[in-house]
């Protein structure tokens, strides 16, 4: 009976690897995917997507900034990405007098485009499987000596591939280190802001609608990549010229039909598809609930103070967005994993794995330790993982004054070794950091966080992670009145006093700062965490990694007749599926697209998340939609069954003919467990319809000259 039951589940598990699941390696499409892609409607070849011999789609796709994707949409380096990806750059050009966040920004000529120090666009030159060179000379090695040899090989490969600084070269592990790929990038450093809609379009729906369908967020912004006279990467210079890319995406006005083939190219950040059941259980039953609980407290406190004070509302807007983004995703993830019975599915797969390695002695010898090792390691990890997340969320991310405490040197040793020039640099850097810190800081809010979060730390964490001396220190901060006094006395809470100290900062100030009660508490917590939690946590994780690598190798052998895709690791991938709605709950059927009509339905002048700019309302009422309408309506967003994750924001959504029809920016909430387990019924990515982007640029912003630059096509 048991066997039969397991067999049933295993069969379901394998079947659930649906056509649409996966983030595939562009160089392997020919081998693994192109046939299926073409069956689904794709009309191009694998060479058209990725080629070393000719310009291909991959030449139009870039890493935008640190964690997003972008794409070339004109022969003059015009780059399209999300509003939330360009957010900090748009913000950095904004002030109360010139509020580009609220009003939007449109350069009406290239002279008006705004430089963004530090922002880069990286073009992939090539990717190659370098596993053989990475593993060269490693056979027989183990542990540290193995790692040392691998590192040596990787450094050499990267050094050679960089061609004296021409490229940024990175070797990354795939399949948990069972394979290695080299990636070389051309890094452009002069990337200028061209246009962004007002927040009431680009962030319409705010955190309320984040991760949700139906969606109406016009989440896009436009930049331009600049190069030197030879069309090469160069630091910002006024005489740089627009980059002429090898490839840019033609834009289709033909729109989107249900069941259309749809493909994303981009840089998905992290997924964990091959975890054992123990890991999924830990995430679902402990780390997600813990982090949700802590962040619920943080968000409640933020909301209260934001509602009471308009200044705080602005100061904490992006902190709120940052904190709530993962909070909401974790909730969706738990729900999705439960619904999929993910833990049970993993257990069934593990039973299958056992049956597989039992087939011969060599396999058994190699792979039989894996599952028991996992079991033991995850039991060991569990308490440390709890402590790790509590300290991370509360001490290092939650209570803000602790971040300030962390800016300052911990002792005067380093200080005394520096010369006066360096001292001056440190003072300057500290002064800037502290000013920035206080720009977005509200003491009342932080005091409440301090009280509530430390109370949670004391109440929830096992005492073995809060030794007697820490408890004693913490008990001094139990009383709210007392905390007010502590804040009142602390130099950290007084920007002027603090800047004064910084301006004459020296070894003595360090000693004095150490005596501040908040600094003292923070350093005690941090010191304890580093010595007793972090090290052990890391150690167990390292061991888990070793076992996971072996497990992965086994899975690859066992499933050698199936195509497996490596977990996302922020390298270029291709994912595909089709345009389709879904049924999130009993009796609810979601259509695959939304329109401007829905923007107006949500419009509520009283609700900050649902403002609609007057001009957009006017266009709507006048029915002034230009060539961007479809059956009298302006399409806004649409969904497809494509496997995507964080980092895919800004990815081009490409139709069967290789043309841009959408811009990826999010996923639907019911499918957020796709980072761990994909469900073709529930997992949908959310894209902007490119016609909405063009409508906003042309009709709303009056920046039609940008459209002239693009290559609009229609069949
Ligand atoms: N959920 C999307 C992603 O993970 C968008 C996040 C930005 N928007 C927001 N309201 N916080 O990046
Ligand atoms: N919004 C995410 C991003 O920034 C995309 C996702 O998680 O689906 O990449």
XYZ file of C-alpha atoms and ligand atoms in Angstrom:
736
model
C 0.000 0.000 0.000
C 2.688 2.443 1.039
C 4.686 1.652 -2.077
C 1.699 2.149 -4.281
C 0.937 5.480 -2.663
C 4.499 6.659 -3.136
C 4.509 5.525 -6.702
C 1.397 7.562 -7.359
C 2.888 10.726 -5.950
C 6.165 10.223 -7.780
C 4.303 9.937 -11.038
C 2.524 13.194 -10.297
C 5.802 14.866 -9.413
C 7.445 14.020 -12.706
C 4.413 15.054 -14.671
C 4.277 18.382 -12.912
C 7.534 19.312 -14.612
C 5.349 20.950 -17.223
C 6.368 22.382 -20.531
C 6.362 25.865 -19.065
C 8.576 25.267 -16.066
C 12.218 26.232 -16.196
C 14.771 28.954 -16.725
C 16.928 27.660 -19.522
C 20.479 28.227 -20.602
C 20.514 30.200 -23.857
C 23.392 28.226 -25.370
C 21.551 24.945 -24.834
C 18.225 25.852 -26.438
C 19.095 23.989 -29.612
C 19.671 20.840 -27.624
C 16.830 21.016 -25.113
C 14.108 23.490 -25.950
C 13.839 24.768 -29.472
C 11.664 21.961 -30.703
C 9.137 22.464 -27.947
C 9.306 26.241 -28.319
C 8.513 25.932 -31.996
C 5.695 23.527 -31.278
C 4.282 26.185 -28.992
C 4.432 28.714 -31.810
C 7.912 30.223 -31.783
C 9.024 31.051 -35.325
C 12.708 31.776 -34.792
C 15.693 29.477 -34.428
C 17.949 28.884 -31.451
C 20.646 30.831 -33.331
C 18.326 33.834 -33.481
C 18.097 33.804 -29.697
C 21.742 33.203 -28.841
C 24.627 33.105 -31.252
C 28.330 33.760 -31.175
C 28.531 34.215 -34.929
C 25.755 36.696 -35.608
C 23.804 39.330 -33.767
C 21.055 37.665 -31.787
C 18.348 38.562 -29.285
C 20.781 38.118 -26.410
C 22.686 41.188 -27.628
C 19.657 43.337 -26.820
C 19.322 42.200 -23.200
C 21.331 43.739 -20.344
C 21.857 43.579 -16.622
C 20.437 46.889 -15.454
C 22.029 48.194 -12.266
C 22.585 45.626 -9.568
C 19.555 43.389 -9.750
C 17.342 43.997 -12.768
C 17.110 43.316 -16.480
C 16.742 45.854 -19.282
C 16.661 45.785 -23.077
C 17.671 47.876 -26.065
C 14.707 49.323 -27.905
C 16.407 51.549 -30.461
C 19.584 51.726 -32.520
C 20.621 54.664 -30.332
C 21.002 52.841 -27.048
C 17.521 53.466 -25.691
C 16.961 51.114 -22.766
C 13.659 49.943 -21.325
C 13.322 48.664 -17.762
C 10.880 48.886 -14.846
C 10.008 51.979 -12.856
C 10.872 50.072 -9.662
C 14.283 49.211 -11.155
C 15.037 52.848 -11.993
C 13.392 54.076 -8.809
C 16.478 55.070 -6.828
C 17.903 56.925 -9.822
C 14.670 58.785 -10.440
C 14.553 59.566 -6.720
C 18.142 60.812 -6.692
C 17.267 63.511 -9.238
C 14.180 64.549 -7.319
C 13.736 67.255 -4.740
C 10.782 69.053 -3.223
C 11.045 71.771 -5.904
C 11.571 69.315 -8.737
C 9.638 66.260 -7.786
C 10.226 63.815 -10.631
C 8.823 60.964 -8.572
C 5.431 62.660 -8.327
C 5.440 64.517 -11.615
C 7.419 62.183 -13.822
C 10.425 63.196 -15.876
C 10.871 63.396 -19.645
C 13.992 64.594 -21.351
C 12.768 66.405 -24.437
C 16.166 66.151 -26.099
C 19.360 64.193 -25.510
C 20.898 67.228 -23.762
C 18.265 66.954 -21.074
C 19.009 63.329 -20.199
C 20.351 62.915 -16.654
C 23.576 61.038 -15.743
C 23.513 58.459 -12.944
C 26.885 57.892 -11.296
C 27.319 54.247 -10.351
C 24.582 52.925 -12.627
C 25.724 50.376 -15.225
C 24.318 48.375 -18.114
C 26.129 45.091 -18.725
C 25.993 43.374 -22.099
C 26.803 39.689 -22.203
C 29.596 39.079 -24.689
C 29.618 35.296 -24.386
C 28.961 32.395 -22.064
C 30.864 29.114 -22.166
C 30.854 25.883 -20.252
C 34.220 25.876 -18.497
C 33.565 22.887 -16.236
C 36.580 20.963 -17.560
C 39.005 23.789 -16.851
C 37.495 24.447 -13.430
C 37.753 20.781 -12.427
C 41.250 20.334 -13.931
C 43.658 18.858 -11.400
C 41.020 18.398 -8.723
C 40.480 14.665 -8.852
C 41.300 13.049 -5.547
C 41.152 16.362 -3.688
C 38.664 16.990 -0.911
C 37.551 19.707 1.484
C 39.750 22.788 1.727
C 42.363 21.644 -0.748
C 39.644 20.949 -3.317
C 38.152 24.374 -2.747
C 41.566 26.001 -3.022
C 42.265 24.314 -6.351
C 38.818 25.224 -7.700
C 39.311 28.836 -6.649
C 42.732 28.908 -8.268
C 41.333 27.599 -11.555
C 38.386 29.979 -11.452
C 40.625 32.994 -10.815
C 42.858 32.041 -13.710
C 39.944 31.578 -16.104
C 38.454 34.913 -15.065
C 41.763 36.714 -15.351
C 42.418 35.415 -18.850
C 38.881 36.050 -20.054
C 38.927 39.644 -18.841
C 41.455 40.524 -21.589
C 43.171 43.192 -19.507
C 40.034 44.825 -18.272
C 38.113 44.876 -21.538
C 35.508 42.546 -20.049
C 34.113 41.797 -16.664
C 34.572 38.034 -16.446
C 32.715 35.862 -13.949
C 32.719 32.094 -13.489
C 29.531 30.862 -11.849
C 28.542 27.433 -10.579
C 25.450 25.748 -11.995
C 23.665 22.758 -10.504
C 25.312 23.415 -7.131
C 28.806 23.245 -8.516
C 28.371 20.237 -10.778
C 28.967 22.518 -13.731
C 30.630 25.895 -14.261
C 30.020 28.595 -16.844
C 32.118 31.613 -17.719
C 30.315 34.848 -18.518
C 32.012 37.910 -19.981
C 30.339 41.292 -19.995
C 30.941 44.682 -21.533
C 30.129 47.127 -18.770
C 28.751 50.513 -19.798
C 29.057 53.157 -17.110
C 27.340 56.107 -18.701
C 23.632 55.378 -18.452
C 21.319 58.389 -18.467
C 17.731 58.818 -17.391
C 15.467 59.600 -20.328
C 11.991 59.272 -18.962
C 9.798 58.029 -16.164
C 6.060 58.365 -15.675
C 4.742 59.881 -12.449
C 4.503 57.458 -9.552
C 0.734 57.543 -9.876
C 1.343 55.574 -13.093
C 4.699 53.841 -12.529
C 3.804 52.666 -9.020
C 0.013 52.754 -9.406
C -1.525 50.392 -6.868
C 1.614 50.656 -4.699
C 2.127 47.983 -2.101
C -1.573 47.215 -2.036
C -1.447 45.767 -5.539
C 2.147 44.516 -5.389
C 2.296 40.761 -6.241
C -1.341 40.900 -7.282
C -3.527 40.329 -10.252
C -5.531 42.049 -11.733
C -2.841 44.682 -12.009
C -2.689 48.180 -13.460
C 0.818 49.398 -12.641
C 2.622 51.269 -15.446
C 5.912 49.951 -14.101
C 8.411 51.227 -16.705
C 11.180 53.782 -17.101
C 13.555 54.629 -19.919
C 17.298 55.194 -19.948
C 19.963 55.596 -22.618
C 23.345 53.914 -22.779
C 26.238 56.136 -23.850
C 29.591 55.105 -25.301
C 32.782 56.813 -26.392
C 33.404 57.870 -29.999
C 34.442 54.296 -30.832
C 31.171 52.876 -29.483
C 32.997 51.380 -26.495
C 32.185 51.557 -22.779
C 33.496 54.718 -21.127
C 33.084 56.657 -17.924
C 30.588 59.498 -18.058
C 31.736 62.324 -20.321
C 29.763 65.124 -21.940
C 31.067 64.188 -25.365
C 30.042 60.534 -25.092
C 27.546 59.520 -27.743
C 24.508 57.213 -27.726
C 25.624 53.581 -27.911
C 24.830 51.783 -31.156
C 23.889 48.284 -29.965
C 24.460 45.161 -32.041
C 20.797 44.345 -31.647
C 17.644 46.144 -30.524
C 14.142 44.782 -30.262
C 11.505 45.686 -32.818
C 8.233 46.545 -31.097
C 5.006 44.933 -32.210
C 1.717 46.796 -32.138
C -0.217 43.653 -33.025
C -1.053 42.833 -29.442
C -1.495 39.641 -27.556
C -3.928 36.778 -27.901
C -4.719 34.020 -25.405
C -2.410 31.001 -25.805
C 0.183 33.045 -27.670
C 3.735 31.838 -27.268
C 5.631 34.194 -24.980
C 9.288 34.233 -23.982
C 11.303 36.128 -21.373
C 15.020 36.716 -21.593
C 16.637 38.049 -18.498
C 18.541 37.659 -15.299
C 16.558 35.645 -12.723
C 18.296 35.938 -9.339
C 17.722 32.929 -7.093
C 15.540 29.838 -7.098
C 15.765 26.623 -5.074
C 14.061 23.892 -7.073
C 16.146 20.962 -5.851
C 15.890 21.317 -2.085
C 15.162 18.250 0.033
C 11.874 18.027 1.947
C 13.604 19.047 5.179
C 14.594 22.390 3.720
C 11.147 23.101 2.333
C 9.651 22.250 5.689
C 12.025 24.611 7.475
C 11.211 27.478 5.114
C 7.484 26.878 5.213
C 7.073 26.177 8.920
C 9.757 28.296 10.503
C 11.757 30.857 8.585
C 8.886 32.329 6.583
C 6.451 32.490 9.545
C 9.130 34.012 11.799
C 10.099 36.664 9.304
C 6.460 37.404 8.532
C 5.718 37.832 12.222
C 8.612 40.227 12.775
C 7.865 42.254 9.668
C 4.155 42.458 10.469
C 5.147 44.271 13.657
C 7.515 46.534 11.735
C 4.949 47.339 9.049
C 2.226 48.039 11.631
C 4.500 50.498 13.378
C 5.481 52.122 10.071
C 1.822 52.453 9.041
C 0.786 54.012 12.308
C 3.449 56.694 12.151
C 3.076 57.248 8.423
C -0.647 57.837 8.824
C -0.087 60.267 11.681
C 2.640 62.351 10.106
C 2.936 63.370 6.420
C 6.685 63.830 6.736
C 7.083 60.270 7.972
C 4.876 59.083 5.147
C 7.448 60.318 2.639
C 10.495 59.335 4.691
C 9.296 55.775 5.155
C 7.686 55.172 1.745
C 10.546 53.211 0.266
C 11.398 51.498 3.562
C 7.812 50.338 3.706
C 7.915 49.089 0.119
C 11.180 47.244 0.705
C 9.981 45.627 3.928
C 6.596 44.619 2.581
C 7.774 43.180 -0.748
C 9.324 39.997 0.684
C 6.799 39.895 3.533
C 3.995 39.516 1.042
C 5.934 37.053 -1.107
C 6.696 34.809 1.898
C 3.012 34.681 2.745
C 2.120 33.686 -0.792
C 4.924 31.146 -0.793
C 3.641 29.349 2.326
C 0.140 29.227 0.902
C 1.377 27.939 -2.442
C 3.631 25.284 -0.904
C 0.765 24.069 1.264
C -1.567 23.950 -1.650
C 0.940 21.951 -3.678
C 1.715 19.695 -0.711
C 5.285 20.491 -1.550
C 6.810 18.749 1.459
C 4.933 15.543 0.684
C 5.923 15.749 -2.964
C 9.558 16.159 -2.003
C 9.340 13.209 0.377
C 7.866 11.090 -2.343
C 10.653 12.122 -4.661
C 13.192 11.202 -2.003
C 11.594 7.766 -1.723
C 12.021 7.458 -5.455
C 15.635 8.542 -5.142
C 16.195 5.788 -2.592
C 14.734 3.194 -4.910
C 16.954 4.511 -7.681
C 20.291 4.263 -5.871
C 19.455 0.856 -4.465
C 19.688 -0.566 -7.974
C 23.420 -1.126 -7.673
C 26.155 -1.153 -5.071
C 28.223 1.711 -6.408
C 25.255 4.053 -6.527
C 24.164 2.886 -3.121
C 27.558 3.503 -1.629
C 27.729 7.004 -3.065
C 24.188 8.207 -2.546
C 22.785 6.392 0.462
C 24.402 8.827 2.934
C 22.770 11.854 1.300
C 19.269 11.791 2.785
C 20.302 10.841 6.341
C 22.940 13.564 6.195
C 20.354 16.109 5.121
C 18.084 14.959 7.885
C 20.731 15.443 10.538
C 22.014 18.735 9.150
C 18.565 20.279 8.983
C 17.843 19.191 12.547
C 21.086 20.912 13.553
C 20.298 23.957 11.485
C 16.775 24.522 12.735
C 17.461 26.357 16.038
C 20.361 28.301 14.541
C 18.280 29.274 11.564
C 15.629 30.715 13.848
C 18.188 32.695 15.807
C 19.870 33.781 12.588
C 16.649 35.244 11.163
C 15.633 36.873 14.441
C 18.963 38.619 14.752
C 19.005 39.555 11.058
C 15.484 40.932 10.965
C 15.568 42.670 14.345
C 19.127 43.682 15.120
C 20.541 44.232 11.624
C 17.534 45.275 9.568
C 14.676 46.268 11.889
C 15.900 48.692 14.544
C 17.332 51.581 12.648
C 19.440 53.205 15.294
C 21.511 50.017 15.364
C 22.465 50.619 11.745
C 23.743 54.017 12.761
C 25.689 52.418 15.613
C 27.248 50.097 13.049
C 28.751 52.988 11.029
C 31.373 53.718 13.644
C 34.681 51.931 14.176
C 34.572 49.434 16.996
C 37.965 50.216 18.447
C 40.790 52.638 17.916
C 43.309 50.127 16.598
C 42.539 50.715 12.926
C 42.202 54.410 13.531
C 45.621 54.729 15.087
C 47.269 53.069 12.110
C 45.840 55.626 9.655
C 47.487 58.919 8.771
C 45.742 62.261 9.034
C 44.628 62.281 5.373
C 42.807 59.039 5.956
C 41.296 60.345 9.156
C 39.872 63.250 7.213
C 38.398 60.872 4.616
C 36.761 58.796 7.320
C 35.267 61.911 8.918
C 33.868 63.025 5.577
C 32.422 59.622 4.768
C 30.840 59.372 8.206
C 29.348 62.855 7.914
C 27.689 61.947 4.600
C 26.369 58.626 5.866
C 24.952 60.206 8.985
C 23.261 63.003 7.028
C 21.660 60.498 4.661
C 20.594 58.389 7.588
C 18.756 61.239 9.296
C 17.060 62.356 6.065
C 14.847 59.294 6.256
C 14.712 58.801 9.988
C 11.935 59.386 12.474
C 12.870 58.921 16.079
C 9.360 58.253 17.391
C 8.911 55.458 14.887
C 12.284 53.954 15.657
C 11.768 54.099 19.411
C 8.636 52.076 19.060
C 10.436 49.582 16.832
C 13.173 49.369 19.424
C 10.743 48.520 22.233
C 8.582 46.072 20.323
C 11.303 44.263 18.413
C 13.588 43.764 21.382
C 10.595 42.455 23.306
C 10.048 39.924 20.530
C 13.690 38.905 20.573
C 13.507 38.295 24.335
C 10.197 36.470 24.245
C 10.603 34.309 21.168
C 14.218 33.234 21.137
C 15.360 30.292 23.134
C 17.502 31.406 26.054
C 20.439 29.509 24.677
C 20.644 32.308 22.101
C 20.355 35.054 24.693
C 22.962 34.492 27.374
C 22.533 35.846 30.884
C 24.649 38.972 30.356
C 22.725 39.936 27.217
C 19.437 39.336 28.982
C 20.556 41.604 31.772
C 21.472 44.315 29.335
C 18.199 43.898 27.498
C 16.194 43.988 30.694
C 17.443 47.524 31.190
C 15.590 48.405 27.997
C 12.299 46.836 28.908
C 10.625 49.876 30.300
C 9.309 52.247 27.668
C 9.880 55.346 29.767
C 13.410 54.278 30.331
C 13.959 53.890 26.648
C 12.855 57.449 26.062
C 15.517 58.475 28.535
C 18.128 56.352 26.853
C 17.274 57.846 23.481
C 17.326 61.312 24.971
C 20.789 60.697 26.344
C 22.247 58.882 23.367
C 24.425 60.888 20.989
C 23.080 58.679 18.211
C 19.668 60.274 18.557
C 20.976 63.810 18.280
C 22.078 64.644 14.714
C 23.780 67.896 15.662
C 25.769 66.503 18.541
C 26.713 63.555 16.392
C 27.955 65.683 13.479
C 29.942 67.712 15.993
C 31.601 64.531 17.248
C 32.308 63.427 13.689
C 33.911 66.708 12.702
C 36.528 66.245 15.408
C 36.454 62.481 15.310
C 39.527 60.744 16.743
C 40.533 57.792 18.871
C 38.978 59.393 21.918
C 35.596 59.777 20.228
C 35.643 56.073 19.505
C 36.170 55.317 23.157
C 33.421 57.739 24.092
C 30.978 56.265 21.585
C 31.574 52.815 23.016
C 30.083 54.037 26.252
C 26.838 55.155 24.660
C 24.171 52.739 25.952
C 22.740 52.044 22.503
C 26.119 51.453 20.919
C 27.035 49.262 23.847
C 23.895 47.179 23.496
C 24.270 46.862 19.743
C 27.874 45.760 19.980
C 27.065 43.217 22.639
C 24.315 41.767 20.440
C 26.456 41.839 17.317
C 29.469 40.332 19.035
C 27.404 37.540 20.486
C 25.684 36.915 17.149
C 28.944 36.737 15.233
C 30.633 34.403 17.672
C 27.790 32.096 18.593
C 25.227 32.122 15.828
C 26.629 33.251 12.511
C 29.683 31.014 12.526
C 27.737 27.883 13.390
C 24.970 28.770 10.972
C 27.481 29.267 8.182
C 29.304 26.067 9.058
C 26.141 23.985 8.843
C 25.174 25.716 5.594
C 28.572 24.832 4.132
C 28.020 21.190 5.005
C 24.547 21.313 3.531
C 26.025 22.731 0.334
C 28.392 19.789 0.033
C 25.563 17.296 0.485
C 23.317 19.271 -1.854
C 25.972 19.125 -4.556
C 26.085 15.368 -4.293
C 22.280 15.127 -4.177
C 22.095 17.275 -7.311
C 24.595 15.041 -9.063
C 22.450 12.055 -8.147
C 19.273 13.717 -9.371
C 20.971 14.537 -12.660
C 21.982 10.912 -13.090
C 18.621 9.594 -12.051
C 16.735 11.946 -14.345
C 19.154 11.712 -17.232
C 16.302 11.216 -19.644
C 14.675 14.456 -18.539
C 15.925 17.937 -19.198
C 16.810 19.662 -15.973
C 17.455 23.358 -15.693
C 19.894 24.812 -13.165
C 18.568 27.018 -10.380
C 18.592 30.720 -11.163
C 21.921 32.385 -10.332
C 21.611 35.827 -11.899
C 22.854 34.705 -15.302
C 21.077 35.057 -18.621
C 18.174 32.645 -19.040
C 15.337 32.022 -21.410
C 11.921 31.094 -20.056
C 8.787 30.538 -22.075
C 5.129 29.718 -21.745
C 1.874 30.965 -23.065
C -0.494 33.821 -22.472
C -3.229 32.552 -20.180
C -5.391 33.481 -17.201
C -5.870 31.288 -14.130
C -8.280 30.259 -11.415
C -6.898 31.402 -8.057
C -9.837 30.198 -5.958
C -13.056 28.331 -6.262
C -15.401 30.243 -8.492
C -12.897 32.892 -9.549
C -11.580 33.053 -13.070
C -8.918 35.610 -13.932
C -8.798 36.990 -17.459
C -5.319 37.289 -18.967
C -5.271 41.080 -19.459
C -6.293 44.402 -17.938
C -7.093 47.780 -19.482
C -7.207 51.490 -18.698
C -10.816 50.933 -17.720
C -9.524 49.106 -14.631
C -7.211 51.992 -13.740
C -10.267 54.207 -13.624
C -12.221 51.635 -11.605
C -9.494 51.658 -8.964
C -9.108 55.442 -9.050
C -9.843 56.973 -5.650
C -8.673 60.497 -4.870
C -8.747 59.622 -1.162
C -6.373 56.667 -1.403
C -2.677 57.408 -2.000
C -2.082 54.130 -3.890
C -4.924 54.807 -6.314
C -4.312 58.322 -7.577
C -4.653 58.864 -11.315
C -2.956 61.904 -12.880
C -5.437 64.388 -14.245
C -4.008 64.174 -17.730
C -4.515 60.426 -17.857
C -8.109 60.801 -16.714
C -8.597 63.363 -19.423
C -7.176 61.078 -22.128
C -9.422 58.319 -20.874
C -12.574 60.397 -20.970
C -11.703 61.867 -24.356
C -10.997 58.357 -25.699
C -7.760 59.788 -27.066
C -5.841 56.516 -27.430
C -4.047 56.930 -30.754
C -2.919 53.729 -32.377
C -2.436 52.034 -29.015
C -5.988 50.874 -28.495
C -7.495 47.502 -29.045
C -11.258 47.304 -29.477
C -11.665 50.776 -28.049
C -9.622 50.089 -24.944
C -6.030 50.702 -23.936
C -4.469 47.426 -22.807
C -2.391 47.796 -19.632
C -0.998 44.493 -18.329
C -1.219 40.787 -19.087
C -0.084 37.470 -17.668
C 1.509 34.276 -18.939
C 2.607 30.936 -17.545
C 6.309 31.737 -17.621
C 8.707 30.731 -14.855
C 10.317 33.922 -13.533
C 11.758 35.326 -10.330
C 13.322 38.403 -8.746
C 15.824 39.843 -11.231
C 13.497 39.147 -14.137
C 12.055 42.585 -13.559
C 12.582 44.577 -16.710
C 12.891 41.452 -18.868
C 11.568 41.793 -22.399
C 8.487 39.726 -23.197
C 9.063 38.524 -26.729
C 6.453 37.096 -29.079
C 6.673 34.230 -31.557
C 8.304 36.492 -34.154
C 11.011 37.784 -31.832
C 9.381 41.168 -31.271
C 8.877 43.055 -28.037
C 5.263 42.944 -26.875
C 5.643 43.343 -23.117
C 7.810 44.223 -20.141
C 7.985 41.793 -17.220
C 7.672 43.289 -13.728
C 6.073 40.896 -11.234
C 4.367 37.609 -10.477
C 0.876 36.749 -9.265
C 0.652 36.138 -5.547
C -0.816 32.623 -5.726
C 2.238 31.467 -7.674
C 5.052 32.956 -5.592
C 6.127 29.474 -4.436
C 7.608 29.089 -7.921
C 11.035 29.871 -6.427
C 10.793 26.466 -4.751
C 8.172 24.571 -6.725
C 6.445 25.582 -9.944
C 2.767 24.987 -10.550
C 1.625 25.483 -14.142
C -1.950 26.052 -12.933
C -1.155 28.876 -10.533
C 2.162 30.453 -11.520
C 1.826 33.519 -13.717
C 4.270 36.305 -14.476
C 2.940 39.825 -14.971
C 3.954 42.008 -17.900
C 3.084 45.478 -19.079
C 1.593 45.533 -22.537
C 4.060 47.491 -24.653
C 1.148 49.449 -26.116
C 0.490 50.975 -22.683
C 4.134 52.033 -22.497
C 3.916 53.670 -25.925
C 0.580 55.278 -25.063
C 2.055 56.850 -21.922
C 5.193 58.048 -23.729
C 3.311 59.430 -26.700
C -0.101 60.562 -25.510
C 0.527 61.226 -21.832
C 4.081 62.585 -21.819
C 4.181 64.043 -25.316
C 7.588 62.463 -25.890
C 6.701 61.137 -29.322
C 10.230 61.807 -30.557
C 11.293 58.730 -28.572
C 8.782 56.610 -30.441
C 10.255 57.854 -33.727
C 13.510 56.287 -32.651
C 11.959 52.865 -32.107
C 11.208 50.275 -34.729
C 7.457 49.709 -34.623
C 6.254 46.726 -36.601
C 2.925 45.271 -37.516
C 2.305 42.118 -39.452
N 7.060 42.552 -6.487
C 7.908 43.164 -7.469
C 9.360 42.645 -7.332
O 9.593 41.802 -6.496
C 7.867 44.643 -7.442
C 8.469 45.306 -6.233
C 8.439 46.796 -6.226
N 7.138 47.346 -5.888
C 6.663 47.563 -4.628
N 5.468 48.038 -4.489
N 7.372 47.321 -3.546
O 10.349 43.282 -7.575
N 9.410 42.018 -9.063
C 10.474 41.058 -9.255
C 11.809 41.684 -9.671
O 12.227 42.695 -9.231
C 10.073 40.023 -10.244
C 9.483 38.812 -9.582
O 9.883 38.474 -8.460
O 8.656 38.179 -10.217
O 12.602 41.125 -10.365
